[in-house]
Short mmCIF file of C-alpha atoms in Angstrom, two decimals:
data_model
loop_
_atom_site.label_atom_id
_atom_site.label_comp_id
_atom_site.label_asym_id
_atom_site.label_seq_id
_atom_site.Cartn_x
_atom_site.Cartn_y
_atom_site.Cartn_z
CA MET A 181 0.00 0.00 0.00
CA LYS A 182 2.86 2.33 0.90
CA ASN A 183 4.54 1.65 -2.45
CA THR A 184 1.29 2.32 -4.28
CA THR A 185 0.90 5.69 -2.49
CA ASN A 186 4.46 6.72 -3.37
CA LEU A 187 3.87 5.80 -6.99
CA PHE A 188 0.67 7.86 -7.03
CA LEU A 189 2.51 10.94 -5.63
CA VAL A 190 5.31 10.58 -8.18
CA SER A 191 2.73 10.40 -10.97
CA ILE A 192 1.00 13.59 -9.78
CA LEU A 193 4.34 15.41 -9.47
CA SER A 194 5.38 14.32 -12.99
CA GLY A 195 2.12 15.61 -14.39
CA VAL A 196 2.60 19.00 -12.75
CA ILE A 197 6.15 19.30 -14.13
CA THR A 198 4.98 18.28 -17.62
CA LEU A 199 2.15 20.80 -17.54
CA GLY A 200 4.55 23.52 -16.38
CA ALA A 201 6.93 22.70 -19.18
CA TYR A 202 4.04 22.82 -21.64
CA LYS A 203 2.99 26.26 -20.37
CA LEU A 204 6.60 27.52 -20.49
CA PHE A 205 7.74 26.21 -23.87
CA ILE A 206 4.66 25.43 -25.98
CA GLU A 207 1.96 27.94 -25.17
CA GLU A 208 2.23 31.18 -27.10
CA PRO A 209 3.17 34.17 -24.96
CA THR A 210 0.38 36.60 -24.26
CA SER A 211 2.60 39.67 -24.47
CA SER A 212 5.29 40.90 -26.83
CA LYS A 213 7.39 41.75 -23.78
CA ASP A 214 8.01 38.03 -23.26
CA ILE A 215 9.60 37.77 -26.73
CA LEU A 216 11.96 40.73 -26.41
CA THR A 217 13.57 39.76 -23.13
CA THR A 218 17.39 39.70 -23.58
CA ALA A 219 20.39 39.16 -21.38
CA PRO A 220 22.52 42.18 -20.42
CA SER A 221 25.31 42.71 -22.95
CA LEU A 222 28.02 42.12 -20.35
CA LEU A 223 26.69 38.62 -19.76
CA THR A 224 26.68 37.56 -23.42
CA LYS A 225 29.47 35.37 -24.71
CA ASN A 226 30.59 34.40 -28.20
CA VAL A 227 31.07 30.67 -28.50
CA GLY A 228 33.77 29.61 -31.00
CA LEU A 229 33.40 26.62 -33.25
CA SER A 230 35.57 23.64 -32.42
CA ALA A 231 37.28 21.57 -35.09
CA GLU A 232 34.56 18.94 -34.70
CA THR A 233 31.84 21.41 -35.74
CA VAL A 234 33.66 22.68 -38.87
CA ASP A 235 33.14 20.59 -41.97
CA PHE A 236 36.36 20.38 -44.00
CA THR A 237 35.18 17.66 -46.37
CA ASP A 238 33.74 19.82 -49.17
CA ALA A 239 36.80 22.08 -49.29
CA ALA A 240 39.17 19.10 -49.20
CA GLU A 241 37.32 17.25 -51.98
CA MET A 242 37.39 20.36 -54.16
CA VAL A 243 41.05 21.26 -53.64
CA LEU A 244 42.39 17.73 -54.11
CA HIS A 245 41.56 18.03 -57.81
CA GLN A 246 43.27 21.44 -58.04
CA VAL A 247 46.62 20.43 -56.51
CA VAL A 248 49.20 18.55 -58.59
CA HIS A 249 52.40 16.62 -58.01
CA VAL A 250 55.46 18.30 -59.55
CA LYS A 251 58.56 16.31 -60.57
CA ASN A 252 61.76 18.19 -61.33
CA VAL A 253 64.20 16.17 -63.46
CA SER A 254 67.77 17.34 -64.06
CA TYR A 255 70.99 15.70 -65.20
CA ARG A 256 74.59 16.16 -64.18
CA THR A 257 77.80 14.73 -65.54
CA VAL A 258 79.59 12.40 -63.13
CA SER A 259 83.33 11.89 -63.54
CA ASN A 260 86.07 10.28 -61.50
CA PRO A 261 89.60 11.20 -62.69
CA MET A 262 91.20 8.39 -60.70
CA MET A 263 88.82 5.78 -62.15
CA GLU A 264 89.41 7.21 -65.62
CA PHE A 265 93.19 6.99 -65.20
CA MET A 266 93.23 3.51 -63.66
CA TYR A 267 90.40 1.74 -65.47
CA GLY A 268 89.36 3.99 -68.34
CA TYR A 269 86.01 4.71 -66.64
CA LYS A 270 84.38 7.60 -68.48
CA GLY A 271 81.55 8.40 -66.07
CA GLY A 272 78.27 9.60 -67.54
CA GLN A 273 75.00 11.40 -66.96
CA GLN A 274 73.33 11.01 -63.57
CA GLN A 275 69.65 11.78 -63.20
CA GLN A 276 68.49 13.85 -60.24
CA ILE A 277 64.84 14.07 -59.24
CA GLY A 278 63.14 16.56 -56.95
CA THR A 279 59.46 16.66 -56.08
CA GLY A 280 56.94 19.15 -54.82
CA SER A 281 53.43 20.41 -55.36
CA GLY A 282 51.60 22.92 -57.53
CA VAL A 283 48.16 24.53 -57.81
CA ILE A 284 46.11 24.72 -61.02
CA ILE A 285 44.88 28.31 -61.44
CA SER A 286 43.10 28.12 -64.81
CA GLU A 287 41.08 25.54 -66.70
CA ASP A 288 43.52 25.70 -69.62
CA GLY A 289 46.44 24.42 -67.54
CA TYR A 290 48.35 27.26 -65.86
CA ILE A 291 49.92 26.07 -62.61
CA VAL A 292 51.62 28.01 -59.83
CA THR A 293 54.34 26.49 -57.65
CA ASN A 294 57.47 27.58 -55.78
CA ASN A 295 60.55 28.62 -57.71
CA HIS A 296 62.72 26.33 -55.58
CA VAL A 297 60.58 23.33 -56.59
CA ILE A 298 61.49 23.66 -60.29
CA LYS A 299 64.87 25.38 -60.01
CA ASP A 300 67.47 24.07 -62.49
CA ALA A 301 64.93 21.62 -63.94
CA GLN A 302 65.62 20.26 -67.41
CA GLU A 303 62.27 18.45 -67.47
CA ILE A 304 59.13 19.17 -65.45
CA GLU A 305 56.42 16.55 -65.11
CA ILE A 306 52.97 17.21 -63.65
CA THR A 307 50.70 14.50 -62.24
CA LEU A 308 47.04 15.32 -61.64
CA ASN A 309 44.94 13.84 -58.87
CA ASN A 310 43.44 11.42 -61.43
CA ARG A 311 46.98 10.09 -62.10
CA LYS A 312 47.26 11.62 -65.60
CA THR A 313 50.73 12.99 -66.32
CA TYR A 314 51.86 15.86 -68.55
CA LYS A 315 55.10 17.57 -69.49
CA ALA A 316 55.05 21.17 -68.23
CA LYS A 317 56.55 24.28 -69.74
CA LEU A 318 58.11 26.94 -67.51
CA ILE A 319 56.46 30.29 -68.26
CA GLY A 320 58.27 32.51 -65.77
CA THR A 321 59.64 32.82 -62.25
CA ASP A 322 60.14 35.29 -59.46
CA SER A 323 63.05 33.91 -57.45
CA LYS A 324 62.81 36.74 -54.92
CA MET A 325 59.26 35.81 -53.95
CA ASP A 326 59.83 32.09 -54.68
CA ILE A 327 56.97 31.81 -57.16
CA ALA A 328 56.99 30.07 -60.57
CA LEU A 329 54.35 29.75 -63.29
CA LEU A 330 54.02 26.55 -65.36
CA LYS A 331 51.75 25.49 -68.24
CA VAL A 332 50.48 22.09 -69.34
CA ASP A 333 48.44 21.26 -72.44
CA ALA A 334 45.71 18.96 -71.16
CA GLU A 335 43.05 17.44 -73.37
CA GLU A 336 40.30 18.33 -70.89
CA LYS A 337 39.34 21.42 -68.93
CA LEU A 338 41.00 21.29 -65.52
CA ALA A 339 39.59 22.06 -62.09
CA TYR A 340 41.26 25.23 -60.83
CA ALA A 341 41.63 27.20 -57.61
CA VAL A 342 39.86 30.48 -56.91
CA PHE A 343 41.94 33.17 -55.21
CA ALA A 344 40.78 34.61 -51.90
CA ASP A 345 41.75 38.08 -50.66
CA SER A 346 44.64 37.27 -48.30
CA ASP A 347 44.47 40.77 -46.77
CA HIS A 348 41.16 39.75 -45.21
CA VAL A 349 42.41 36.47 -43.75
CA LYS A 350 42.18 36.56 -39.96
CA VAL A 351 44.45 35.11 -37.30
CA GLY A 352 42.67 32.08 -35.85
CA GLU A 353 40.88 31.27 -39.12
CA TRP A 354 40.76 27.60 -40.12
CA VAL A 355 42.84 26.60 -43.14
CA LEU A 356 43.78 23.42 -45.00
CA ALA A 357 47.22 22.63 -46.44
CA VAL A 358 47.03 20.37 -49.49
CA GLY A 359 50.07 18.84 -51.20
CA ASN A 360 52.36 15.85 -51.64
CA PRO A 361 54.69 15.56 -48.61
CA TYR A 362 57.30 12.82 -48.91
CA ASN A 363 55.61 11.79 -52.20
CA LEU A 364 52.43 10.95 -50.28
CA ASN A 365 50.09 12.27 -52.95
CA SER A 366 46.89 14.18 -52.17
CA THR A 367 47.54 14.81 -48.48
CA VAL A 368 45.31 17.23 -46.55
CA THR A 369 46.12 18.70 -43.14
CA ALA A 370 44.18 21.27 -41.09
CA GLY A 371 45.21 24.11 -38.81
CA ILE A 372 44.68 27.80 -38.23
CA ILE A 373 46.34 31.00 -39.37
CA SER A 374 48.82 31.55 -36.53
CA ALA A 375 50.12 34.96 -37.65
CA LYS A 376 50.22 37.32 -40.62
CA ALA A 377 53.01 39.38 -42.17
CA ARG A 378 55.84 37.23 -40.81
CA ASN A 379 59.27 38.67 -41.67
CA LEU A 380 61.66 35.73 -42.18
CA ASP A 381 63.89 36.32 -45.18
CA SER A 382 66.03 39.45 -45.49
CA GLY A 383 66.66 38.77 -49.16
CA GLY A 384 63.11 38.19 -50.36
CA ILE A 385 59.52 38.12 -49.29
CA GLN A 386 58.77 39.84 -46.01
CA SER A 387 55.11 39.01 -45.49
CA PHE A 388 54.41 35.30 -44.99
CA LEU A 389 51.20 33.80 -43.65
CA GLN A 390 52.06 31.54 -40.72
CA THR A 391 49.99 28.44 -40.00
CA ASP A 392 50.13 25.38 -37.77
CA ALA A 393 48.70 23.12 -40.48
CA VAL A 394 51.26 20.33 -40.91
CA VAL A 395 53.58 20.96 -43.88
CA ASN A 396 56.60 18.83 -44.77
CA PRO A 397 59.12 18.52 -47.64
CA GLY A 398 57.06 17.95 -50.79
CA ASN A 399 54.29 20.33 -49.69
CA SER A 400 56.19 23.25 -51.22
CA GLY A 401 54.13 24.88 -53.96
CA GLY A 402 50.90 23.37 -52.66
CA ALA A 403 47.69 25.10 -51.64
CA LEU A 404 46.72 26.76 -48.39
CA VAL A 405 42.95 27.25 -48.55
CA ASN A 406 40.14 28.48 -46.31
CA THR A 407 37.11 26.37 -45.40
CA ASN A 408 35.40 27.51 -48.61
CA GLY A 409 38.23 25.96 -50.60
CA GLU A 410 39.54 29.36 -51.75
CA LEU A 411 43.29 29.84 -52.15
CA VAL A 412 44.79 32.07 -49.44
CA GLY A 413 48.45 31.14 -49.94
CA ILE A 414 51.11 28.95 -51.54
CA ASN A 415 52.88 26.75 -48.98
CA THR A 416 56.55 27.61 -49.22
CA MET A 417 58.68 26.80 -46.19
CA ILE A 418 58.84 25.44 -42.66
CA SER A 419 60.77 26.62 -39.63
CA SER A 420 62.67 23.58 -38.42
CA ASN A 421 66.07 22.43 -37.16
CA THR A 422 65.37 18.89 -38.38
CA GLY A 423 64.07 19.50 -41.91
CA SER A 424 60.64 18.21 -40.92
CA TYR A 425 57.58 19.93 -39.49
CA VAL A 426 57.94 21.01 -35.85
CA GLY A 427 54.96 23.31 -35.39
CA TYR A 428 54.82 26.15 -37.90
CA SER A 429 54.87 26.59 -41.65
CA PHE A 430 54.71 29.59 -43.94
CA ALA A 431 52.92 30.50 -47.16
CA VAL A 432 53.21 33.27 -49.75
CA PRO A 433 49.90 35.22 -49.48
CA SER A 434 47.49 34.80 -52.38
CA ASN A 435 47.40 38.52 -53.19
CA ILE A 436 51.16 38.62 -53.75
CA THR A 437 51.05 35.34 -55.70
CA ARG A 438 48.25 36.55 -57.97
CA LYS A 439 50.05 39.83 -58.74
CA ILE A 440 53.26 37.98 -59.68
CA ILE A 441 51.37 35.59 -61.96
CA GLU A 442 49.50 38.41 -63.69
CA ASP A 443 52.78 40.28 -64.24
CA ILE A 444 54.47 37.22 -65.77
CA MET A 445 51.51 36.53 -68.06
CA GLU A 446 51.07 40.16 -69.16
CA TYR A 447 54.62 41.57 -69.14
CA GLY A 448 56.86 38.51 -69.15
CA ASN A 449 58.50 39.60 -65.89
CA VAL A 450 57.54 40.96 -62.47
CA GLN A 451 56.71 44.65 -62.29
CA ARG A 452 57.96 45.88 -58.93
CA GLY A 453 56.95 49.27 -57.61
CA ILE A 454 58.52 50.85 -54.53
CA LEU A 455 57.77 53.77 -52.25
CA GLY A 456 61.41 54.82 -52.01
CA ILE A 457 61.84 55.04 -48.25
CA GLU A 458 64.18 53.53 -45.68
CA GLY A 459 63.58 53.06 -41.99
CA TYR A 460 62.31 50.62 -39.42
CA GLU A 461 59.23 49.60 -37.50
CA LEU A 462 58.52 51.31 -34.21
CA ASN A 463 58.27 49.79 -30.76
CA GLY A 464 58.07 51.28 -27.28
CA ASN A 465 61.83 51.69 -26.86
CA ALA A 466 62.35 53.25 -30.30
CA ALA A 467 59.42 55.61 -29.76
CA ARG A 468 60.86 56.82 -26.43
CA GLU A 469 64.29 57.32 -27.96
CA LEU A 470 62.82 59.32 -30.84
CA LYS A 471 60.42 61.15 -28.48
CA LEU A 472 57.38 60.07 -30.45
CA GLU A 473 53.85 59.60 -29.19
CA GLU A 474 53.24 56.64 -31.53
CA SER A 475 54.64 53.26 -30.60
CA GLN A 476 53.45 51.49 -33.77
CA GLY A 477 54.10 52.23 -37.41
CA PHE A 478 57.01 52.52 -39.83
CA TYR A 479 59.55 55.24 -39.04
CA VAL A 480 61.03 56.90 -42.13
CA ASN A 481 64.77 57.33 -41.70
CA LYS A 482 65.62 58.36 -45.26
CA VAL A 483 63.83 59.08 -48.55
CA SER A 484 65.40 57.94 -51.84
CA LYS A 485 66.16 60.44 -54.58
CA ASN A 486 63.73 60.59 -57.51
CA SER A 487 61.31 58.28 -55.71
CA GLY A 488 57.55 58.65 -55.49
CA ALA A 489 57.90 59.27 -51.76
CA GLU A 490 60.28 62.21 -52.36
CA LYS A 491 58.00 63.70 -55.02
CA ALA A 492 55.00 63.37 -52.68
CA GLY A 493 56.82 65.25 -49.91
CA ILE A 494 57.40 62.42 -47.44
CA GLN A 495 60.22 63.36 -45.09
CA ALA A 496 62.68 61.69 -42.74
CA GLY A 497 61.03 61.56 -39.30
CA ASP A 498 57.55 60.76 -40.64
CA VAL A 499 55.74 57.75 -39.17
CA ILE A 500 53.61 55.77 -41.64
CA THR A 501 50.59 54.18 -39.99
CA ARG A 502 48.41 53.15 -42.94
CA LEU A 503 48.59 52.42 -46.68
CA ASP A 504 45.16 52.80 -48.30
CA ASN A 505 42.95 50.78 -45.91
CA GLN A 506 45.79 48.59 -44.58
CA ASN A 507 47.07 49.43 -41.10
CA ILE A 508 50.87 49.40 -40.87
CA THR A 509 52.57 48.29 -37.66
CA SER A 510 55.64 46.59 -39.13
CA PHE A 511 57.95 46.58 -42.13
CA ALA A 512 56.51 43.20 -43.16
CA GLU A 513 53.03 44.70 -43.43
CA LEU A 514 54.34 47.67 -45.41
CA SER A 515 56.40 45.61 -47.88
CA GLY A 516 53.70 42.94 -48.16
CA TYR A 517 51.15 45.53 -49.27
CA VAL A 518 53.51 47.34 -51.64
CA ASN A 519 54.44 43.99 -53.24
CA THR A 520 50.86 43.68 -54.48
CA LYS A 521 51.24 46.91 -56.49
CA ARG A 522 52.98 47.98 -59.70
CA PRO A 523 54.98 51.03 -60.81
CA ASN A 524 52.75 54.11 -61.27
CA ASP A 525 50.05 52.68 -58.96
CA GLU A 526 48.98 55.30 -56.45
CA ILE A 527 48.83 54.54 -52.74
CA LYS A 528 47.30 56.80 -50.12
CA VAL A 529 49.82 57.03 -47.28
CA LEU A 530 48.57 58.05 -43.83
CA LEU A 531 51.42 59.39 -41.73
CA ASN A 532 52.14 61.34 -38.58
CA ARG A 533 54.49 64.31 -38.72
CA ASP A 534 55.25 66.30 -35.57
CA GLY A 535 51.94 65.25 -34.02
CA LYS A 536 49.89 66.07 -37.12
CA THR A 537 48.13 63.46 -39.25
CA LEU A 538 48.61 63.78 -43.02
CA LEU A 539 47.15 61.80 -45.92
CA VAL A 540 49.64 61.81 -48.82
CA PRO A 541 49.03 60.21 -52.25
CA VAL A 542 52.22 58.54 -53.52
CA LYS A 543 52.80 57.18 -57.03
CA LEU A 544 55.03 54.11 -56.83
CA THR A 545 58.31 54.26 -58.73
CA LYS A 546 59.86 51.53 -60.84
CA LYS A 547 62.55 49.82 -58.80
CA GLU A 548 65.24 50.19 -61.48
CA LEU A 549 64.87 53.98 -61.46
CA ILE A 550 65.83 54.31 -57.80
CA ASN A 551 69.41 54.67 -56.64
CA TYR A 552 70.41 54.18 -53.04
CA GLU A 553 72.92 56.42 -51.32
CA PHE A 554 74.95 54.74 -48.61
CA TYR A 555 77.76 56.48 -46.73
CA GLY A 556 78.39 58.76 -49.68
CA LEU A 557 78.24 55.89 -52.20
CA GLU A 558 75.45 55.93 -54.79
CA LEU A 559 74.47 52.33 -55.47
CA GLU A 560 72.48 50.58 -58.19
CA ASP A 561 71.51 47.00 -58.94
CA ILE A 562 73.92 45.02 -61.09
CA GLU A 563 72.79 43.79 -64.50
CA ALA A 564 72.87 40.26 -65.87
CA ALA A 565 75.94 41.17 -67.95
CA ASP A 566 77.85 42.12 -64.78
CA LYS A 567 76.90 38.84 -63.11
CA LYS A 568 78.13 36.90 -66.13
CA HIS A 569 81.32 38.93 -66.52
CA PHE A 570 82.39 38.58 -62.88
CA GLY A 571 80.88 35.14 -62.29
CA ILE A 572 78.76 36.30 -59.34
CA LYS A 573 75.13 35.86 -58.33
CA ASN A 574 74.57 38.95 -56.19
CA GLY A 575 75.94 42.39 -55.43
CA VAL A 576 75.31 46.12 -55.92
CA LYS A 577 77.35 48.43 -58.13
CA ILE A 578 78.91 51.72 -57.02
CA LYS A 579 77.54 54.26 -59.49
CA ASP A 580 78.94 57.46 -57.99
CA ILE A 581 80.86 58.75 -54.95
CA THR A 582 80.07 61.83 -52.85
CA ASN A 583 81.97 60.83 -49.71
CA GLU A 584 84.83 63.36 -49.48
CA LYS A 585 87.17 60.81 -47.90
CA LEU A 586 86.59 58.38 -50.77
CA ILE A 587 86.65 60.83 -53.70
CA PRO A 588 90.46 60.44 -54.14
CA TYR A 589 89.78 56.76 -54.84
CA SER A 590 86.72 57.33 -57.02
CA GLU A 591 88.36 56.19 -60.26
CA GLU A 592 89.16 52.84 -58.69
CA LEU A 593 85.88 52.44 -56.80
CA LYS A 594 83.37 53.59 -59.45
CA GLY A 595 81.95 50.53 -61.19
CA SER A 596 83.16 48.22 -58.42
CA ILE A 597 80.66 45.83 -56.87
CA ILE A 598 79.83 45.52 -53.17
CA LEU A 599 79.46 41.84 -52.32
CA SER A 600 78.67 42.12 -48.62
CA ILE A 601 78.31 44.64 -45.81
CA ASP A 602 79.24 43.56 -42.28
CA GLY A 603 79.18 39.95 -43.46
CA VAL A 604 75.63 40.20 -44.87
CA LYS A 605 75.32 39.48 -48.60
CA ALA A 606 74.37 42.46 -50.73
CA ILE A 607 71.57 40.83 -52.73
CA ASP A 608 70.35 44.04 -54.36
CA VAL A 609 69.79 47.72 -53.59
CA GLU A 610 66.53 46.97 -51.80
CA SER A 611 68.08 44.43 -49.41
CA VAL A 612 71.02 46.76 -48.66
CA SER A 613 68.60 49.58 -47.95
CA ARG A 614 66.57 47.35 -45.65
CA ASN A 615 69.60 46.04 -43.73
CA LEU A 616 71.08 49.51 -43.21
CA GLY A 617 67.84 51.42 -42.76
CA SER A 618 68.06 51.68 -38.98
CA ARG A 619 71.77 52.52 -38.80
CA SER A 620 73.36 55.88 -38.30
CA GLU A 621 76.07 56.81 -40.80
CA LYS A 622 78.29 57.56 -37.80
CA GLN A 623 78.65 53.79 -37.37
CA GLY A 624 81.46 52.18 -39.34
CA VAL A 625 80.77 49.23 -41.63
CA ARG A 626 82.96 46.51 -43.16
CA VAL A 627 82.53 46.30 -46.92
CA GLU A 628 83.69 43.50 -49.20
CA LEU A 629 84.36 44.88 -52.68
CA LEU A 630 84.93 43.29 -56.07
CA LEU A 631 87.05 45.77 -58.03
CA LYS A 632 86.80 46.21 -61.80
CA ASN A 633 90.03 44.26 -62.27
CA GLY A 634 88.50 41.24 -60.48
CA GLN A 635 90.43 41.77 -57.23
CA VAL A 636 88.52 41.39 -53.96
CA MET A 637 89.16 44.09 -51.36
CA ARG A 638 87.84 44.57 -47.82
CA ILE A 639 87.59 48.10 -46.42
CA ILE A 640 86.01 49.87 -43.47
CA ILE A 641 83.91 52.96 -44.16
#
């Protein structure tokens, strides 16, 4: 009887709860006030999506057909003088094979990859995701930005990648890396954008996208895409002491890649426009030393002669904080944005001068028209003929001398080539300008010179 009573009470209680729930959740409210009730804004919280709630499958399926395997075939002559002398062994041709990845960017067979993937190739072979293979033709390269453009003649229209606007990529955004690591074809890994505008290479690109999506040897030239399957970058390098992935990898942003490709296709070479300024990015210590209110931006230390910056009135001491709609807090952000532009493009430069904000339109100058003055030496980039004549790969030529202490030696020094400054290779005028931008000319530097007679000399200026 006791058990029956308890059961009866439980049944009544359950009915009351059910009825209450019905009144609370099912019955229509009698007043509009019930609908508009909201939590205070301070109590609201954005809930991020975990990896489990993001669907990568559609993007992965799409991109797998857009990414190709790239095989670089070259040959070198092998000889062994001792074997030739003793046994008459003549040696022969030895085949060398390198592999990487590429991304199809048009239905008629244009493919973008890294320059280092196809460097020195005598044959380039492309394998699609459906296992069809084609011989590829090299259309053009930009070794500085490590981008190359290939072309295959396929019998069918190819699936191709759509470029995203890499300026709008956000830190924390999900991305997929697609490529062929260790010859494991059609490999997809996932991660997030860890950072933007990474400055890693003093001689080339200064604005990498950083991601923690796993990238290994063989991924170079492959696609970095967002969850819509749109191309945000070309996977290019990893930061590792072992040669394998240890946490971070880096990609050339899609906006820079697209500009390089368009230049190669339209002009046959890369059209590089520059502002014509030297300097360095600000931080708290630099701002205090310079007695500036800003602690972020690019501090202009010097303006190049005949540059767009000089013609627009930009001065030493100005702090650049924005280019068009792109905020500038570092040199990598500044150079990354400028690298998406061409000579004669106009950029609106927002800068601070003596506490006043100015908006200055600057027309970019062609890189070859700018000379760099360093310690009273006017420098210019060396031409291909100089490289061939002296048997060198890098350097900058001394065009003129204004340094009073060096004028007595001007006949000997004019036309000579600077190979390195303080042990750092002089790749070109731009790299020299960047490396010396934050130095005072009161500091001495060690210069390695290649004189016109082929003699190498080391001097201190």
